[in-house]
C-alpha positions in Angstrom: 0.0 0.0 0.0 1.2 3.4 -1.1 0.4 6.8 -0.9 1.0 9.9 -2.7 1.9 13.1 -1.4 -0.8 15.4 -0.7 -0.5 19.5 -0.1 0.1 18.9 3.7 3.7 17.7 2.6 2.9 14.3 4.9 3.3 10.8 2.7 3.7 7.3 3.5 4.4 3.9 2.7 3.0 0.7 4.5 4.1 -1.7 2.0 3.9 -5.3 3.1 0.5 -4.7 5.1 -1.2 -7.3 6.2 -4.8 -7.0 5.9 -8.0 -9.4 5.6 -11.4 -9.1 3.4 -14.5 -10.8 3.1 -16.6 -9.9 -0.3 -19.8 -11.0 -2.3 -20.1 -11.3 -6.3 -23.3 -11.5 -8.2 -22.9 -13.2 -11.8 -25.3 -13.1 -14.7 -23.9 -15.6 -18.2 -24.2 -14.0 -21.5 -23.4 -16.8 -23.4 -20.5 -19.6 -22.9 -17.9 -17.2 -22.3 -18.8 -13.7 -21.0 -20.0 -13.3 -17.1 -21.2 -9.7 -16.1 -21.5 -9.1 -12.5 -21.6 -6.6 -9.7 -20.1 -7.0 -6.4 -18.6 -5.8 -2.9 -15.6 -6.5 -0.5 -15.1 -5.2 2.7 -11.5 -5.2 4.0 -9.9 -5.0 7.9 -8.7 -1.8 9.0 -5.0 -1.2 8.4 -2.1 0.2 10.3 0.2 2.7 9.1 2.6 3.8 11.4 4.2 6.6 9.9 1.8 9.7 9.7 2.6 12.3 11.9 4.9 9.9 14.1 1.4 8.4 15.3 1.8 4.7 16.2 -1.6 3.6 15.0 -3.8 5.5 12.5 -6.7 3.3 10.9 -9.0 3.0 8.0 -10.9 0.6 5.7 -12.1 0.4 2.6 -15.5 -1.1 1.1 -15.9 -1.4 -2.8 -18.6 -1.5 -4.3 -18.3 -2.5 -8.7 -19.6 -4.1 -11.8 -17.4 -6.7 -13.3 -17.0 -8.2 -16.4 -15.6 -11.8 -16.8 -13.9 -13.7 -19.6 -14.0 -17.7 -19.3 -11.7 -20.5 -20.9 -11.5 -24.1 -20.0 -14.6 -26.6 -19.1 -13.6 -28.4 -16.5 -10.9 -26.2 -15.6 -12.1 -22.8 -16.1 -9.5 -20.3 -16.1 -10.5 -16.7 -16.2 -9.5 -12.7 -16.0 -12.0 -10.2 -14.5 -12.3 -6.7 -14.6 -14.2 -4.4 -11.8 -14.4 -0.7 -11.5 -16.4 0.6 -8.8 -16.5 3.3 -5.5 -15.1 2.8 -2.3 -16.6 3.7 0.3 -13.3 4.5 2.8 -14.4 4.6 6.9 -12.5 6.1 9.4 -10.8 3.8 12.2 -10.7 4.2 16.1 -7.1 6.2 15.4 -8.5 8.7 12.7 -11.5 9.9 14.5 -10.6 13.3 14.3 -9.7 13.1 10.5 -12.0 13.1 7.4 -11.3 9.7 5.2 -12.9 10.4 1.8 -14.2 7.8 -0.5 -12.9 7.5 -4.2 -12.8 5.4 -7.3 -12.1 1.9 -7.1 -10.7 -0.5 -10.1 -8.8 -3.8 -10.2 -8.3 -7.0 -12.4 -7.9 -10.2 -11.4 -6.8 -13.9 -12.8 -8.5 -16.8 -11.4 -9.3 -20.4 -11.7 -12.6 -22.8 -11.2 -13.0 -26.3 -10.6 -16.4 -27.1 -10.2 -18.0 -25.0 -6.8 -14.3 -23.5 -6.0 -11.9 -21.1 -7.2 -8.6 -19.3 -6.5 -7.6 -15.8 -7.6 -4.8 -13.6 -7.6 -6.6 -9.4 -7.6 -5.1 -6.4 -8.0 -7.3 -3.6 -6.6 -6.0 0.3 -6.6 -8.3 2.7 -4.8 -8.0 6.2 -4.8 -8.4 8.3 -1.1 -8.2 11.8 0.5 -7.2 12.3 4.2 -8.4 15.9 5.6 -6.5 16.4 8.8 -8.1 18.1 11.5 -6.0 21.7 10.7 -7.6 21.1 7.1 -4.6 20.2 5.4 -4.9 16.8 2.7 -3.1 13.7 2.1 -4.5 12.4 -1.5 -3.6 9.0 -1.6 -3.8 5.6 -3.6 -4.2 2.2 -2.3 -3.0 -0.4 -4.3 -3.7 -3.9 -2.9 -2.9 -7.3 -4.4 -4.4 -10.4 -3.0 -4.4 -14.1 -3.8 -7.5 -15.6 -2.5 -10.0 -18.6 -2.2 -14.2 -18.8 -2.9 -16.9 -21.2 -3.4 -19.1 -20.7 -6.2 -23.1 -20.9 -4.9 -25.6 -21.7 -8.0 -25.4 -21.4 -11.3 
């Protein structure tokens, strides 16, 4: 996770965050191939220990997109997606006195199904703006990879 510098001259790097997610995707088939979807993720607050020397400063993000699918394979499907969305970006315990602004969402992923279960690798990059409590900004981007594991319910 990265972020740029915004006009309060503050900036910060948390690369090698840990953080957890739990999401929902919708699919509708248009014809053997093509999936279009929408869907949402939640992730875990993260820590970033640099900003203003604080030891703990939280937020999370929760995406909300559309998605469209290309499928290859039959009994091994393997697949790319594409989402592009808005997250919706809540202040932690640590920020309470700071503004955490939502902003575009996008990603792609590469996966694989065999029958009800799949595996992914996602990219996801979110954009964010941090209003500090004397009004200065920190306009940020999250950029997130994940490898990850889902069951597939109906058809």
């Amino acid at each position: 996770i990265y972020t740029e510098q915004g006009n309060s001259g503050i900036s910060f790097d948390v690369k090698g965050e840990m953080i957890y997610f739990v999401g929902v995707e919708a699919h509708k088939k248009l014809g053997d191939i093509l999936e279009i979807g929408v869907g949402i993720k939640k992730s875990t607050e993260f820590q970033e220990k640099n900003l203003e020397e604080s030891e703990d400063s939280w937020f999370s993000t929760m995406p909300v997109y559309l998605s469209g699918k290309l499928i290859i394979g039959n009994d091994f499907k393997y697949y790319i997606q594409g989402m592009a969305g808005y997250s919706i970006n809540t202040v932690g315990k640590e920020w309470k006195d700071y503004d955490v602004n939502s902003g575009v969402n996008y990603g792609m992923e590469l996966g694989i199904e065999v029958e009800n279960f799949s595996a992914w690798i996602r990219c996801d990059i979110t954009k964010f703006k941090v209003v500090l409590y004397n009004g200065a900004t920190i306009e940020g981007t999250l950029k997130q990879i994940s490898l990850s594991v889902g069951l597939k319910f109906g058809e």
